[in-house]
Amino acid sequence: MVERFFDDSEGTELVLHSPYGGRINRALGLALRKRFCVSFDFELQAAADDDTVVLSLPTSHSFPLTGVASMLSSATVIEVLTQAVLQHPMLQARWRWNCNRALVVPRSRNGQRRPIHLQRMEAEDVLAAAWPALAACQDNAGAGPIVVPDHVLVRQTIDDCMTEALDAEGLRALVSSIESGAVELHLVESTEPSPLSHGILSGRPYTFLDGAPLEERRTRAISLRRGLESAGALPVGAGELGPLDPSSVSDVLEQVRPRPRDADELHDLLLSLIVCRAVPAWSGLFDELVTTGRAKAVDGCWTATERHAQAISIDEDDFAAAECIGGISRCRDR
């Protein structure tokens, strides 16, 4: 689902709800950011987490929301993503790691650990020699995409960025599914951010896909609702915000229902429950416990012999009931 709304600076925020995981969402955010930058000649702020991607658009960006689906193509999305990661810090970090592994930039010398800032400087020198187009001055760089040289360290670094931090093949499969109609795209123009987008709008710095610091994020210029307001201000009643499907509730209760397989497991269950209503399906196991003196019946309910005194006093003594609950908590803590 693609959601767009205005922020307090009269710009717009484009939020993509994509439950495909952080690696695919980061790749999606970087590829869309690159397409926007090439189309509008303006660097955008973007962020991504496991469920959402956000692109912050200034007032100069205006386009129909239906055009989002055609911005990426399965035939070129890998090339677009490759160009997007070239200016990202992840490439610099993985380039230095590969230089260390290839022993081009040693981690230690004469048995002593070399300072990381010296390793970074030497890695940048190696990058300028092996990949001059990436390290070149922007005034002298030509128009168009940066040429990727056929160098073993360059190939390994690009592959690490595409497969470790990102999922390039997963992104291509997602874009292909959107083109074929297997994944349907829902477009929403809203006056305020939906509750599902609040997480990414207040995201931590590790979700950022650009170099803008936290205090300069355009997503901070958005007014988010803090809790529930009066009933008249909500689009729906407070009781309808999170209705639970009865069948789902039944499925969960069935999954957590205890199923003792023998008398020992039933005894452990009675120790934790103090008092248990009689269950006809467990009658044989309970009779076995009664025969061995490990369980008793109290007012038609079952209890372990060790809990018999507590089970008798629960109905009459509130302090005893509280002590039983505290005993259960202490047992669980241990």
GROMACS .gro file of N, CA and C in nm, residues 45-159:
model
  345
   45GLN      N    1   1.534   1.266   0.131
   45GLN     CA    2   1.552   1.192   0.255
   45GLN      C    3   1.464   1.068   0.250
   46ALA      N    4   1.519   0.957   0.296
   46ALA     CA    5   1.445   0.831   0.293
   46ALA      C    6   1.484   0.747   0.414
   47ALA      N    7   1.395   0.657   0.452
   47ALA     CA    8   1.420   0.565   0.563
   47ALA      C    9   1.340   0.438   0.538
   48ALA      N   10   1.384   0.329   0.598
   48ALA     CA   11   1.316   0.201   0.578
   48ALA      C   12   1.337   0.113   0.700
   49ASP      N   13   1.236   0.035   0.734
   49ASP     CA   14   1.248  -0.066   0.838
   49ASP      C   15   1.187  -0.195   0.785
   50ASP      N   16   1.151  -0.286   0.875
   50ASP     CA   17   1.103  -0.416   0.831
   50ASP      C   18   0.965  -0.412   0.766
   51ASP      N   19   0.888  -0.306   0.790
   51ASP     CA   20   0.750  -0.303   0.742
   51ASP      C   21   0.717  -0.185   0.653
   52THR      N   22   0.797  -0.080   0.654
   52THR     CA   23   0.760   0.042   0.581
   52THR      C   24   0.882   0.108   0.521
   53VAL      N   25   0.855   0.190   0.419
   53VAL     CA   26   0.956   0.276   0.355
   53VAL      C   27   0.895   0.415   0.347
   54VAL      N   28   0.972   0.520   0.378
   54VAL     CA   29   0.923   0.656   0.369
   54VAL      C   30   1.019   0.738   0.285
   55LEU      N   31   0.964   0.820   0.197
   55LEU     CA   32   1.038   0.916   0.116
   55LEU      C   33   0.982   1.054   0.145
   56SER      N   34   1.068   1.147   0.183
   56SER     CA   35   1.026   1.283   0.215
   56SER      C   36   1.043   1.370   0.091
   57LEU      N   37   0.933   1.424   0.041
   57LEU     CA   38   0.933   1.502  -0.082
   57LEU      C   39   0.910   1.648  -0.051
   58PRO      N   40   0.992   1.738  -0.106
   58PRO     CA   41   0.970   1.881  -0.083
   58PRO      C   42   0.853   1.933  -0.165
   59THR      N   43   0.827   2.062  -0.152
   59THR     CA   44   0.712   2.123  -0.220
   59THR      C   45   0.728   2.124  -0.372
   60SER      N   46   0.851   2.112  -0.422
   60SER     CA   47   0.872   2.118  -0.567
   60SER      C   48   0.836   1.988  -0.637
   61HIS      N   49   0.813   1.882  -0.561
   61HIS     CA   50   0.780   1.752  -0.621
   61HIS      C   51   0.629   1.738  -0.631
   62SER      N   52   0.581   1.721  -0.751
   62SER     CA   53   0.438   1.701  -0.773
   62SER      C   54   0.421   1.598  -0.884
   63PHE      N   55   0.349   1.492  -0.856
   63PHE     CA   56   0.328   1.385  -0.954
   63PHE      C   57   0.207   1.304  -0.910
   64PRO      N   58   0.138   1.243  -1.004
   64PRO     CA   59   0.025   1.157  -0.966
   64PRO      C   60   0.073   1.033  -0.892
   65LEU      N   61  -0.004   0.993  -0.794
   65LEU     CA   62   0.036   0.879  -0.713
   65LEU      C   63   0.039   0.750  -0.794
   66THR      N   64  -0.036   0.746  -0.903
   66THR     CA   65  -0.035   0.626  -0.988
   66THR      C   66   0.098   0.604  -1.057
   67GLY      N   67   0.183   0.708  -1.062
   67GLY     CA   68   0.312   0.693  -1.128
   67GLY      C   69   0.417   0.621  -1.046
   68VAL      N   70   0.388   0.592  -0.919
   68VAL     CA   71   0.485   0.523  -0.835
   68VAL      C   72   0.511   0.382  -0.886
   69ALA      N   73   0.407   0.315  -0.935
   69ALA     CA   74   0.422   0.177  -0.980
   69ALA      C   75   0.513   0.165  -1.101
   70SER      N   76   0.522   0.269  -1.183
   70SER     CA   77   0.603   0.263  -1.306
   70SER      C   78   0.744   0.318  -1.287
   71MET      N   79   0.781   0.358  -1.166
   71MET     CA   80   0.914   0.414  -1.146
   71MET      C   81   1.023   0.308  -1.150
   72LEU      N   82   0.990   0.186  -1.111
   72LEU     CA   83   1.087   0.077  -1.112
   72LEU      C   84   1.042  -0.030  -1.209
   73SER      N   85   1.139  -0.085  -1.281
   73SER     CA   86   1.113  -0.193  -1.375
   73SER      C   87   1.201  -0.312  -1.339
   74SER      N   88   1.147  -0.432  -1.351
   74SER     CA   89   1.224  -0.552  -1.318
   74SER      C   90   1.345  -0.568  -1.408
   75ALA      N   91   1.343  -0.508  -1.527
   75ALA     CA   92   1.455  -0.521  -1.621
   75ALA      C   93   1.573  -0.434  -1.582
   76THR      N   94   1.548  -0.323  -1.511
   76THR     CA   95   1.655  -0.227  -1.480
   76THR      C   96   1.672  -0.201  -1.331
   77VAL      N   97   1.595  -0.266  -1.246
   77VAL     CA   98   1.599  -0.232  -1.104
   77VAL      C   99   1.735  -0.265  -1.042
   78ILE      N  100   1.804  -0.369  -1.092
   78ILE     CA  101   1.936  -0.404  -1.037
   78ILE      C  102   2.036  -0.294  -1.070
   79GLU      N  103   2.033  -0.242  -1.192
   79GLU     CA  104   2.125  -0.135  -1.229
   79GLU      C  105   2.095  -0.007  -1.149
   80VAL      N  106   1.966   0.022  -1.130
   80VAL     CA  107   1.930   0.141  -1.051
   80VAL      C  108   1.977   0.125  -0.907
   81LEU      N  109   1.958   0.007  -0.848
   81LEU     CA  110   2.002  -0.017  -0.711
   81LEU      C  111   2.154  -0.011  -0.699
   82THR      N  112   2.224  -0.061  -0.801
   82THR     CA  113   2.370  -0.054  -0.800
   82THR      C  114   2.418   0.089  -0.795
   83GLN      N  115   2.359   0.177  -0.875
   83GLN     CA  116   2.397   0.318  -0.873
   83GLN      C  117   2.359   0.383  -0.740
   84ALA      N  118   2.252   0.334  -0.677
   84ALA     CA  119   2.209   0.393  -0.550
   84ALA      C  120   2.306   0.362  -0.436
   85VAL      N  121   2.365   0.243  -0.436
   85VAL     CA  122   2.453   0.207  -0.325
   85VAL      C  123   2.594   0.265  -0.340
   86LEU      N  124   2.627   0.318  -0.458
   86LEU     CA  125   2.763   0.369  -0.478
   86LEU      C  126   2.794   0.486  -0.386
   87GLN      N  127   2.695   0.569  -0.356
   87GLN     CA  128   2.716   0.685  -0.270
   87GLN      C  129   2.674   0.659  -0.126
   88HIS      N  130   2.639   0.535  -0.095
   88HIS     CA  131   2.592   0.503   0.041
   88HIS      C  132   2.710   0.461   0.128
   89PRO      N  133   2.708   0.495   0.258
   89PRO     CA  134   2.819   0.456   0.346
   89PRO      C  135   2.844   0.307   0.354
   90MET      N  136   2.744   0.223   0.325
   90MET     CA  137   2.766   0.079   0.332
   90MET      C  138   2.873   0.034   0.234
   91LEU      N  139   2.883   0.102   0.119
   91LEU     CA  140   2.984   0.063   0.021
   91LEU      C  141   3.124   0.094   0.073
   92GLN      N  142   3.142   0.210   0.138
   92GLN     CA  143   3.273   0.245   0.191
   92GLN      C  144   3.315   0.146   0.300
   93ALA      N  145   3.223   0.108   0.386
   93ALA     CA  146   3.256   0.014   0.494
   93ALA      C  147   3.293  -0.123   0.438
   94ARG      N  148   3.216  -0.172   0.343
   94ARG     CA  149   3.246  -0.304   0.288
   94ARG      C  150   3.369  -0.302   0.197
   95TRP      N  151   3.398  -0.191   0.136
   95TRP     CA  152   3.522  -0.179   0.061
   95TRP      C  153   3.642  -0.193   0.154
   96ARG      N  154   3.637  -0.129   0.270
   96ARG     CA  155   3.747  -0.141   0.366
   96ARG      C  156   3.758  -0.283   0.418
   97TRP      N  157   3.645  -0.349   0.444
   97TRP     CA  158   3.650  -0.488   0.491
   97TRP      C  159   3.713  -0.578   0.387
   98ASN      N  160   3.677  -0.560   0.261
   98ASN     CA  161   3.733  -0.644   0.155
   98ASN      C  162   3.882  -0.615   0.136
   99CYS      N  163   3.923  -0.491   0.151
   99CYS     CA  164   4.066  -0.459   0.144
   99CYS      C  165   4.141  -0.525   0.259
  100ASN      N  166   4.079  -0.533   0.377
  100ASN     CA  167   4.142  -0.603   0.489
  100ASN      C  168   4.153  -0.752   0.461
  101ARG      N  169   4.047  -0.812   0.409
  101ARG     CA  170   4.049  -0.956   0.383
  101ARG      C  171   4.147  -0.992   0.272
  102ALA      N  172   4.161  -0.902   0.175
  102ALA     CA  173   4.255  -0.926   0.065
  102ALA      C  174   4.398  -0.889   0.102
  103LEU      N  175   4.421  -0.841   0.226
  103LEU     CA  176   4.553  -0.802   0.275
  103LEU      C  177   4.610  -0.684   0.199
  104VAL      N  178   4.523  -0.609   0.131
  104VAL     CA  179   4.568  -0.486   0.067
  104VAL      C  180   4.586  -0.377   0.171
  105VAL      N  181   4.496  -0.373   0.267
  105VAL     CA  182   4.507  -0.281   0.381
  105VAL      C  183   4.517  -0.367   0.506
  106PRO      N  184   4.636  -0.383   0.564
  106PRO     CA  185   4.652  -0.473   0.680
  106PRO      C  186   4.585  -0.416   0.804
  107ARG      N  187   4.528  -0.507   0.884
  107ARG     CA  188   4.468  -0.467   1.011
  107ARG      C  189   4.574  -0.445   1.119
  108SER      N  190   4.683  -0.516   1.108
  108SER     CA  191   4.789  -0.504   1.209
  108SER      C  192   4.924  -0.500   1.139
  109ARG      N  193   5.021  -0.445   1.208
  109ARG     CA  194   5.157  -0.435   1.154
  109ARG      C  195   5.255  -0.447   1.270
  110ASN      N  196   5.354  -0.536   1.252
  110ASN     CA  197   5.454  -0.562   1.357
  110ASN      C  198   5.388  -0.607   1.487
  111GLY      N  199   5.281  -0.684   1.472
  111GLY     CA  200   5.213  -0.739   1.589
  111GLY      C  201   5.123  -0.642   1.662
  112GLN      N  202   5.103  -0.523   1.610
  112GLN     CA  203   5.020  -0.423   1.676
  112GLN      C  204   4.902  -0.386   1.587
  113ARG      N  205   4.789  -0.366   1.652
  113ARG     CA  206   4.668  -0.327   1.581
  113ARG      C  207   4.682  -0.186   1.524
  114ARG      N  208   4.650  -0.171   1.397
  114ARG     CA  209   4.660  -0.040   1.335
  114ARG      C  210   4.534   0.040   1.361
  115PRO      N  211   4.543   0.170   1.387
  115PRO     CA  212   4.424   0.252   1.413
  115PRO      C  213   4.328   0.247   1.295
  116ILE      N  214   4.198   0.249   1.327
  116ILE     CA  215   4.096   0.234   1.223
  116ILE      C  216   4.097   0.352   1.127
  117HIS      N  217   4.131   0.473   1.174
  117HIS     CA  218   4.129   0.587   1.084
  117HIS      C  219   4.239   0.577   0.980
  118LEU      N  220   4.352   0.513   1.014
  118LEU     CA  221   4.457   0.491   0.915
  118LEU      C  222   4.414   0.387   0.812
  119GLN      N  223   4.344   0.283   0.859
  119GLN     CA  224   4.292   0.183   0.765
  119GLN      C  225   4.191   0.246   0.669
  120ARG      N  226   4.109   0.336   0.723
  120ARG     CA  227   4.010   0.403   0.638
  120ARG      C  228   4.079   0.490   0.532
  121MET      N  229   4.182   0.560   0.571
  121MET     CA  230   4.254   0.645   0.476
  121MET      C  231   4.318   0.562   0.366
  122GLU      N  232   4.384   0.452   0.404
  122GLU     CA  233   4.448   0.367   0.303
  122GLU      C  234   4.345   0.303   0.212
  123ALA      N  235   4.228   0.266   0.269
  123ALA     CA  236   4.123   0.208   0.185
  123ALA      C  237   4.071   0.310   0.084
  124GLU      N  238   4.062   0.437   0.124
  124GLU     CA  239   4.020   0.541   0.030
  124GLU      C  240   4.123   0.561  -0.080
  125ASP      N  241   4.251   0.549  -0.047
  125ASP     CA  242   4.355   0.560  -0.149
  125ASP      C  243   4.346   0.445  -0.249
  126VAL      N  244   4.321   0.324  -0.198
  126VAL     CA  245   4.305   0.209  -0.288
  126VAL      C  246   4.181   0.226  -0.374
  127LEU      N  247   4.073   0.282  -0.318
  127LEU     CA  248   3.951   0.306  -0.395
  127LEU      C  249   3.976   0.406  -0.508
  128ALA      N  250   4.052   0.511  -0.479
  128ALA     CA  251   4.082   0.610  -0.583
  128ALA      C  252   4.164   0.550  -0.695
  129ALA      N  253   4.249   0.452  -0.663
  129ALA     CA  254   4.331   0.389  -0.766
  129ALA      C  255   4.253   0.285  -0.846
  130ALA      N  256   4.169   0.207  -0.778
  130ALA     CA  257   4.096   0.101  -0.848
  130ALA      C  258   3.966   0.149  -0.910
  131TRP      N  259   3.909   0.256  -0.855
  131TRP     CA  260   3.778   0.304  -0.902
  131TRP      C  261   3.782   0.455  -0.910
  132PRO      N  262   3.856   0.511  -1.003
  132PRO     CA  263   3.871   0.658  -1.008
  132PRO      C  264   3.740   0.730  -1.036
  133ALA      N  265   3.647   0.669  -1.107
  133ALA     CA  266   3.521   0.737  -1.138
  133ALA      C  267   3.440   0.764  -1.012
  134LEU      N  268   3.450   0.677  -0.911
  134LEU     CA  269   3.373   0.695  -0.788
  134LEU      C  270   3.437   0.800  -0.698
  135ALA      N  271   3.570   0.806  -0.698
  135ALA     CA  272   3.639   0.901  -0.612
  135ALA      C  273   3.668   1.034  -0.680
  136ALA      N  274   3.626   1.050  -0.805
  136ALA     CA  275   3.658   1.171  -0.880
  136ALA      C  276   3.580   1.291  -0.829
  137CYS      N  277   3.632   1.410  -0.856
  137CYS     CA  278   3.563   1.533  -0.822
  137CYS      C  279   3.436   1.544  -0.905
  138GLN      N  280   3.328   1.588  -0.842
  138GLN     CA  281   3.200   1.596  -0.911
  138GLN      C  282   3.202   1.700  -1.023
  139ASP      N  283   3.290   1.801  -1.012
  139ASP     CA  284   3.298   1.901  -1.119
  139ASP      C  285   3.355   1.842  -1.248
  140ASN      N  286   3.439   1.739  -1.233
  140ASN     CA  287   3.500   1.677  -1.351
  140ASN      C  288   3.427   1.551  -1.394
  141ALA      N  289   3.334   1.503  -1.311
  141ALA     CA  290   3.261   1.380  -1.346
  141ALA      C  291   3.164   1.407  -1.458
  142GLY      N  292   3.153   1.312  -1.548
  142GLY     CA  293   3.060   1.327  -1.658
  142GLY      C  294   2.918   1.297  -1.617
  143ALA      N  295   2.825   1.334  -1.702
  143ALA     CA  296   2.684   1.308  -1.675
  143ALA      C  297   2.653   1.159  -1.694
  144GLY      N  298   2.547   1.115  -1.626
  144GLY     CA  299   2.506   0.976  -1.641
  144GLY      C  300   2.555   0.890  -1.526
  145PRO      N  301   2.526   0.762  -1.533
  145PRO     CA  302   2.564   0.671  -1.424
  145PRO      C  303   2.715   0.653  -1.415
  146ILE      N  304   2.760   0.618  -1.294
  146ILE     CA  305   2.901   0.592  -1.269
  146ILE      C  306   2.936   0.454  -1.323
  147VAL      N  307   3.045   0.448  -1.397
  147VAL     CA  308   3.089   0.322  -1.456
  147VAL      C  309   3.149   0.234  -1.347
  148VAL      N  310   3.107   0.108  -1.343
  148VAL     CA  311   3.158   0.012  -1.245
  148VAL      C  312   3.270  -0.067  -1.312
  149PRO      N  313   3.395  -0.054  -1.266
  149PRO     CA  314   3.506  -0.125  -1.332
  149PRO      C  315   3.503  -0.274  -1.304
  150ASP      N  316   3.568  -0.349  -1.390
  150ASP     CA  317   3.578  -0.494  -1.375
  150ASP      C  318   3.701  -0.526  -1.290
  151HIS      N  319   3.685  -0.508  -1.160
  151HIS     CA  320   3.794  -0.530  -1.064
  151HIS      C  321   3.743  -0.625  -0.957
  152VAL      N  322   3.829  -0.715  -0.911
  152VAL     CA  323   3.784  -0.819  -0.819
  152VAL      C  324   3.732  -0.759  -0.689
  153LEU      N  325   3.798  -0.656  -0.635
  153LEU     CA  326   3.750  -0.595  -0.511
  153LEU      C  327   3.621  -0.518  -0.533
  154VAL      N  328   3.609  -0.456  -0.650
  154VAL     CA  329   3.485  -0.383  -0.681
  154VAL      C  330   3.369  -0.482  -0.694
  155ARG      N  331   3.390  -0.591  -0.766
  155ARG     CA  332   3.284  -0.690  -0.783
  155ARG      C  333   3.241  -0.748  -0.649
  156GLN      N  334   3.339  -0.779  -0.563
  156GLN     CA  335   3.306  -0.838  -0.433
  156GLN      C  336   3.232  -0.738  -0.345
  157THR      N  337   3.271  -0.612  -0.349
  157THR     CA  338   3.205  -0.510  -0.266
  157THR      C  339   3.061  -0.488  -0.311
  158ILE      N  340   3.040  -0.479  -0.442
  158ILE     CA  341   2.904  -0.462  -0.493
  158ILE      C  342   2.818  -0.583  -0.457
  159ASP      N  343   2.876  -0.702  -0.470
  159ASP     CA  344   2.800  -0.824  -0.437
  159ASP      C  345   2.765  -0.828  -0.289
   0.00000   0.00000   0.00000
